[in-house]
């Protein structure tokens, strides 16, 4: 098997094993098999493992596992993509979980960078990040940083389809409506809504 095949098996391990511990063990076994076959993990491997971790019901296990995975792949010098950061937001900023400010670290890490699509779920990042700013943290300054990153270089190409774009702006406008003075809000509204 090649790396792509291993990545595909890892990404469906949610359906192969029931408990989070069993899924994690399967991922470890598959990664060890890759090492025995002298196959180098890639960005797809990192994102497949994080996809599995994002399905864990136990948020403490999910968070600790995600941090371990990131550290291991960082040692392999595998650069995260927007999909990687999307999964981190899913793992750390759960609706019924404790508040996490991981988005601050993510934005500091990728500030001013221009991205290209490296994984099909790269287009999920901006919509999820704006959702976290609105519903998880209620922070307009972070939302403005996300919007600034979106408008850096050709990053707007990663907003996804029109449905994701409308969700992104719905979250952004709603957050600004709740937090900005009316005059400031109307300036931003007039700038964004006709477009």
PDB file of N, CA, C and O in Angstrom, residues 95-140:
ATOM      1  N   UNK A  95     -19.336  23.115  20.947  1.00  0.00           N
ATOM      2  CA  UNK A  95     -20.503  23.852  21.431  1.00  0.00           C
ATOM      3  C   UNK A  95     -20.721  23.673  22.929  1.00  0.00           C
ATOM      4  O   UNK A  95     -20.980  24.622  23.639  1.00  0.00           O
ATOM      5  N   UNK A  96     -20.581  22.469  23.426  1.00  0.00           N
ATOM      6  CA  UNK A  96     -20.834  22.214  24.842  1.00  0.00           C
ATOM      7  C   UNK A  96     -19.546  21.997  25.633  1.00  0.00           C
ATOM      8  O   UNK A  96     -19.578  21.543  26.757  1.00  0.00           O
ATOM      9  N   UNK A  97     -18.427  22.324  25.032  1.00  0.00           N
ATOM     10  CA  UNK A  97     -17.142  22.162  25.700  1.00  0.00           C
ATOM     11  C   UNK A  97     -16.695  23.460  26.342  1.00  0.00           C
ATOM     12  O   UNK A  97     -17.331  24.510  26.201  1.00  0.00           O
ATOM     13  N   UNK A  98     -15.570  23.410  27.049  1.00  0.00           N
ATOM     14  CA  UNK A  98     -15.035  24.628  27.661  1.00  0.00           C
ATOM     15  C   UNK A  98     -14.542  25.601  26.588  1.00  0.00           C
ATOM     16  O   UNK A  98     -14.195  25.200  25.476  1.00  0.00           O
ATOM     17  N   UNK A  99     -14.515  26.872  26.936  1.00  0.00           N
ATOM     18  CA  UNK A  99     -14.076  27.899  25.991  1.00  0.00           C
ATOM     19  C   UNK A  99     -12.591  27.725  25.705  1.00  0.00           C
ATOM     20  O   UNK A  99     -11.789  27.503  26.611  1.00  0.00           O
ATOM     21  N   UNK A 100     -12.234  27.804  24.445  1.00  0.00           N
ATOM     22  CA  UNK A 100     -10.841  27.686  24.026  1.00  0.00           C
ATOM     23  C   UNK A 100     -10.479  28.882  23.165  1.00  0.00           C
ATOM     24  O   UNK A 100     -11.282  29.329  22.339  1.00  0.00           O
ATOM     25  N   UNK A 101      -9.278  29.385  23.349  1.00  0.00           N
ATOM     26  CA  UNK A 101      -8.792  30.511  22.551  1.00  0.00           C
ATOM     27  C   UNK A 101      -7.732  30.060  21.544  1.00  0.00           C
ATOM     28  O   UNK A 101      -6.852  30.828  21.177  1.00  0.00           O
ATOM     29  N   UNK A 102      -7.835  28.825  21.087  1.00  0.00           N
ATOM     30  CA  UNK A 102      -6.847  28.305  20.144  1.00  0.00           C
ATOM     31  C   UNK A 102      -6.830  29.100  18.842  1.00  0.00           C
ATOM     32  O   UNK A 102      -5.803  29.199  18.172  1.00  0.00           O
ATOM     33  N   UNK A 103      -7.941  29.720  18.504  1.00  0.00           N
ATOM     34  CA  UNK A 103      -7.995  30.497  17.263  1.00  0.00           C
ATOM     35  C   UNK A 103      -7.011  31.668  17.309  1.00  0.00           C
ATOM     36  O   UNK A 103      -6.469  32.057  16.278  1.00  0.00           O
ATOM     37  N   UNK A 104      -6.740  32.188  18.497  1.00  0.00           N
ATOM     38  CA  UNK A 104      -5.760  33.272  18.632  1.00  0.00           C
ATOM     39  C   UNK A 104      -4.384  32.763  18.215  1.00  0.00           C
ATOM     40  O   UNK A 104      -3.667  33.425  17.444  1.00  0.00           O
ATOM     41  N   UNK A 105      -4.011  31.580  18.701  1.00  0.00           N
ATOM     42  CA  UNK A 105      -2.717  30.987  18.332  1.00  0.00           C
ATOM     43  C   UNK A 105      -2.663  30.681  16.839  1.00  0.00           C
ATOM     44  O   UNK A 105      -1.635  30.907  16.191  1.00  0.00           O
ATOM     45  N   UNK A 106      -3.758  30.176  16.299  1.00  0.00           N
ATOM     46  CA  UNK A 106      -3.799  29.854  14.869  1.00  0.00           C
ATOM     47  C   UNK A 106      -3.619  31.122  14.040  1.00  0.00           C
ATOM     48  O   UNK A 106      -2.815  31.158  13.101  1.00  0.00           O
ATOM     49  N   UNK A 107      -4.364  32.177  14.381  1.00  0.00           N
ATOM     50  CA  UNK A 107      -4.268  33.422  13.617  1.00  0.00           C
ATOM     51  C   UNK A 107      -2.882  34.048  13.741  1.00  0.00           C
ATOM     52  O   UNK A 107      -2.374  34.633  12.775  1.00  0.00           O
ATOM     53  N   UNK A 108      -2.264  33.953  14.911  1.00  0.00           N
ATOM     54  CA  UNK A 108      -0.898  34.460  15.059  1.00  0.00           C
ATOM     55  C   UNK A 108       0.084  33.666  14.204  1.00  0.00           C
ATOM     56  O   UNK A 108       1.045  34.224  13.672  1.00  0.00           O
ATOM     57  N   UNK A 109      -0.165  32.381  14.087  1.00  0.00           N
ATOM     58  CA  UNK A 109       0.710  31.505  13.295  1.00  0.00           C
ATOM     59  C   UNK A 109       0.604  31.792  11.793  1.00  0.00           C
ATOM     60  O   UNK A 109       1.605  31.744  11.076  1.00  0.00           O
ATOM     61  N   UNK A 110      -0.597  32.087  11.307  1.00  0.00           N
ATOM     62  CA  UNK A 110      -0.802  32.199   9.850  1.00  0.00           C
ATOM     63  C   UNK A 110      -1.067  33.623   9.382  1.00  0.00           C
ATOM     64  O   UNK A 110      -1.386  33.841   8.219  1.00  0.00           O
ATOM     65  N   UNK A 111      -0.912  34.595  10.256  1.00  0.00           N
ATOM     66  CA  UNK A 111      -1.194  35.997   9.923  1.00  0.00           C
ATOM     67  C   UNK A 111      -0.405  36.437   8.686  1.00  0.00           C
ATOM     68  O   UNK A 111       0.797  36.219   8.588  1.00  0.00           O
ATOM     69  N   UNK A 112      -1.125  37.038   7.742  1.00  0.00           N
ATOM     70  CA  UNK A 112      -0.496  37.595   6.559  1.00  0.00           C
ATOM     71  C   UNK A 112      -0.065  36.589   5.504  1.00  0.00           C
ATOM     72  O   UNK A 112       0.487  36.975   4.475  1.00  0.00           O
ATOM     73  N   UNK A 113      -0.320  35.291   5.721  1.00  0.00           N
ATOM     74  CA  UNK A 113       0.085  34.276   4.751  1.00  0.00           C
ATOM     75  C   UNK A 113      -0.975  34.086   3.675  1.00  0.00           C
ATOM     76  O   UNK A 113      -2.156  34.263   3.910  1.00  0.00           O
ATOM     77  N   UNK A 114      -0.499  33.727   2.521  1.00  0.00           N
ATOM     78  CA  UNK A 114      -1.404  33.396   1.421  1.00  0.00           C
ATOM     79  C   UNK A 114      -1.411  31.882   1.258  1.00  0.00           C
ATOM     80  O   UNK A 114      -0.366  31.242   1.303  1.00  0.00           O
ATOM     81  N   UNK A 115      -2.595  31.318   1.095  1.00  0.00           N
ATOM     82  CA  UNK A 115      -2.754  29.867   1.026  1.00  0.00           C
ATOM     83  C   UNK A 115      -3.268  29.437  -0.337  1.00  0.00           C
ATOM     84  O   UNK A 115      -3.894  30.217  -1.053  1.00  0.00           O
ATOM     85  N   UNK A 116      -3.003  28.197  -0.648  1.00  0.00           N
ATOM     86  CA  UNK A 116      -3.608  27.567  -1.819  1.00  0.00           C
ATOM     87  C   UNK A 116      -4.257  26.275  -1.332  1.00  0.00           C
ATOM     88  O   UNK A 116      -3.939  25.776  -0.258  1.00  0.00           O
ATOM     89  N   UNK A 117      -5.153  25.747  -2.127  1.00  0.00           N
ATOM     90  CA  UNK A 117      -5.863  24.531  -1.716  1.00  0.00           C
ATOM     91  C   UNK A 117      -4.910  23.342  -1.779  1.00  0.00           C
ATOM     92  O   UNK A 117      -4.325  23.048  -2.810  1.00  0.00           O
ATOM     93  N   UNK A 118      -4.757  22.690  -0.619  1.00  0.00           N
ATOM     94  CA  UNK A 118      -3.927  21.496  -0.533  1.00  0.00           C
ATOM     95  C   UNK A 118      -4.750  20.282  -0.109  1.00  0.00           C
ATOM     96  O   UNK A 118      -4.280  19.156  -0.194  1.00  0.00           O
ATOM     97  N   UNK A 119      -5.958  20.540   0.373  1.00  0.00           N
ATOM     98  CA  UNK A 119      -6.844  19.480   0.855  1.00  0.00           C
ATOM     99  C   UNK A 119      -8.273  19.935   0.564  1.00  0.00           C
ATOM    100  O   UNK A 119      -8.574  21.125   0.665  1.00  0.00           O
ATOM    101  N   UNK A 120      -9.172  19.025   0.213  1.00  0.00           N
ATOM    102  CA  UNK A 120     -10.548  19.437  -0.106  1.00  0.00           C
ATOM    103  C   UNK A 120     -11.254  20.219   1.015  1.00  0.00           C
ATOM    104  O   UNK A 120     -12.094  21.071   0.747  1.00  0.00           O
ATOM    105  N   UNK A 121     -10.897  19.966   2.269  1.00  0.00           N
ATOM    106  CA  UNK A 121     -11.573  20.658   3.373  1.00  0.00           C
ATOM    107  C   UNK A 121     -10.882  21.965   3.781  1.00  0.00           C
ATOM    108  O   UNK A 121     -11.255  22.558   4.782  1.00  0.00           O
ATOM    109  N   UNK A 122      -9.915  22.422   3.002  1.00  0.00           N
ATOM    110  CA  UNK A 122      -9.317  23.738   3.259  1.00  0.00           C
ATOM    111  C   UNK A 122     -10.376  24.834   3.194  1.00  0.00           C
ATOM    112  O   UNK A 122     -10.277  25.845   3.874  1.00  0.00           O
ATOM    113  N   UNK A 123     -11.398  24.611   2.375  1.00  0.00           N
ATOM    114  CA  UNK A 123     -12.444  25.627   2.200  1.00  0.00           C
ATOM    115  C   UNK A 123     -13.387  25.725   3.404  1.00  0.00           C
ATOM    116  O   UNK A 123     -14.241  26.602   3.433  1.00  0.00           O
ATOM    117  N   UNK A 124     -13.243  24.847   4.381  1.00  0.00           N
ATOM    118  CA  UNK A 124     -14.090  24.896   5.570  1.00  0.00           C
ATOM    119  C   UNK A 124     -13.532  25.832   6.648  1.00  0.00           C
ATOM    120  O   UNK A 124     -14.234  26.168   7.593  1.00  0.00           O
ATOM    121  N   UNK A 125     -12.263  26.224   6.521  1.00  0.00           N
ATOM    122  CA  UNK A 125     -11.613  26.963   7.602  1.00  0.00           C
ATOM    123  C   UNK A 125     -12.263  28.306   7.890  1.00  0.00           C
ATOM    124  O   UNK A 125     -12.584  28.612   9.042  1.00  0.00           O
ATOM    125  N   UNK A 126     -12.435  29.144   6.877  1.00  0.00           N
ATOM    126  CA  UNK A 126     -12.878  30.515   7.136  1.00  0.00           C
ATOM    127  C   UNK A 126     -14.290  30.565   7.723  1.00  0.00           C
ATOM    128  O   UNK A 126     -14.553  31.330   8.653  1.00  0.00           O
ATOM    129  N   UNK A 127     -15.184  29.748   7.215  1.00  0.00           N
ATOM    130  CA  UNK A 127     -16.547  29.708   7.754  1.00  0.00           C
ATOM    131  C   UNK A 127     -16.535  29.239   9.206  1.00  0.00           C
ATOM    132  O   UNK A 127     -17.199  29.832  10.065  1.00  0.00           O
ATOM    133  N   UNK A 128     -15.754  28.211   9.501  1.00  0.00           N
ATOM    134  CA  UNK A 128     -15.671  27.693  10.872  1.00  0.00           C
ATOM    135  C   UNK A 128     -15.012  28.703  11.801  1.00  0.00           C
ATOM    136  O   UNK A 128     -15.447  28.893  12.940  1.00  0.00           O
ATOM    137  N   UNK A 129     -13.960  29.365  11.324  1.00  0.00           N
ATOM    138  CA  UNK A 129     -13.273  30.362  12.147  1.00  0.00           C
ATOM    139  C   UNK A 129     -14.214  31.513  12.500  1.00  0.00           C
ATOM    140  O   UNK A 129     -14.240  31.985  13.652  1.00  0.00           O
ATOM    141  N   UNK A 130     -15.022  31.958  11.541  1.00  0.00           N
ATOM    142  CA  UNK A 130     -15.960  33.053  11.833  1.00  0.00           C
ATOM    143  C   UNK A 130     -17.055  32.581  12.774  1.00  0.00           C
ATOM    144  O   UNK A 130     -17.501  33.330  13.658  1.00  0.00           O
ATOM    145  N   UNK A 131     -17.485  31.338  12.638  1.00  0.00           N
ATOM    146  CA  UNK A 131     -18.462  30.760  13.562  1.00  0.00           C
ATOM    147  C   UNK A 131     -17.895  30.732  14.982  1.00  0.00           C
ATOM    148  O   UNK A 131     -18.596  31.067  15.949  1.00  0.00           O
ATOM    149  N   UNK A 132     -16.630  30.366  15.125  1.00  0.00           N
ATOM    150  CA  UNK A 132     -15.986  30.344  16.445  1.00  0.00           C
ATOM    151  C   UNK A 132     -15.923  31.760  17.023  1.00  0.00           C
ATOM    152  O   UNK A 132     -16.211  31.970  18.206  1.00  0.00           O
ATOM    153  N   UNK A 133     -15.571  32.722  16.194  1.00  0.00           N
ATOM    154  CA  UNK A 133     -15.509  34.115  16.661  1.00  0.00           C
ATOM    155  C   UNK A 133     -16.867  34.596  17.154  1.00  0.00           C
ATOM    156  O   UNK A 133     -16.959  35.299  18.166  1.00  0.00           O
ATOM    157  N   UNK A 134     -17.919  34.210  16.451  1.00  0.00           N
ATOM    158  CA  UNK A 134     -19.260  34.668  16.821  1.00  0.00           C
ATOM    159  C   UNK A 134     -19.861  33.868  17.976  1.00  0.00           C
ATOM    160  O   UNK A 134     -20.274  34.429  18.988  1.00  0.00           O
ATOM    161  N   UNK A 135     -19.933  32.577  17.848  1.00  0.00           N
ATOM    162  CA  UNK A 135     -20.702  31.764  18.788  1.00  0.00           C
ATOM    163  C   UNK A 135     -19.899  31.216  19.963  1.00  0.00           C
ATOM    164  O   UNK A 135     -20.466  30.954  21.009  1.00  0.00           O
ATOM    165  N   UNK A 136     -18.600  31.043  19.780  1.00  0.00           N
ATOM    166  CA  UNK A 136     -17.794  30.459  20.850  1.00  0.00           C
ATOM    167  C   UNK A 136     -17.145  31.541  21.722  1.00  0.00           C
ATOM    168  O   UNK A 136     -17.120  31.429  22.936  1.00  0.00           O
ATOM    169  N   UNK A 137     -16.631  32.606  21.064  1.00  0.00           N
ATOM    170  CA  UNK A 137     -15.891  33.626  21.800  1.00  0.00           C
ATOM    171  C   UNK A 137     -16.567  34.992  21.838  1.00  0.00           C
ATOM    172  O   UNK A 137     -16.215  35.821  22.680  1.00  0.00           O
ATOM    173  N   UNK A 138     -17.474  35.262  20.910  1.00  0.00           N
ATOM    174  CA  UNK A 138     -18.146  36.574  20.826  1.00  0.00           C
ATOM    175  C   UNK A 138     -17.118  37.706  20.764  1.00  0.00           C
ATOM    176  O   UNK A 138     -17.196  38.679  21.512  1.00  0.00           O
ATOM    177  N   UNK A 139     -16.143  37.581  19.864  1.00  0.00           N
ATOM    178  CA  UNK A 139     -15.004  38.502  19.810  1.00  0.00           C
ATOM    179  C   UNK A 139     -14.908  39.147  18.430  1.00  0.00           C
ATOM    180  O   UNK A 139     -14.503  38.499  17.460  1.00  0.00           O
ATOM    181  N   UNK A 140     -15.247  40.434  18.349  1.00  0.00           N
ATOM    182  CA  UNK A 140     -15.239  41.122  17.055  1.00  0.00           C
ATOM    183  C   UNK A 140     -13.825  41.384  16.553  1.00  0.00           C
ATOM    184  O   UNK A 140     -13.590  41.391  15.353  1.00  0.00           O
TER     185      UNK A 140
END
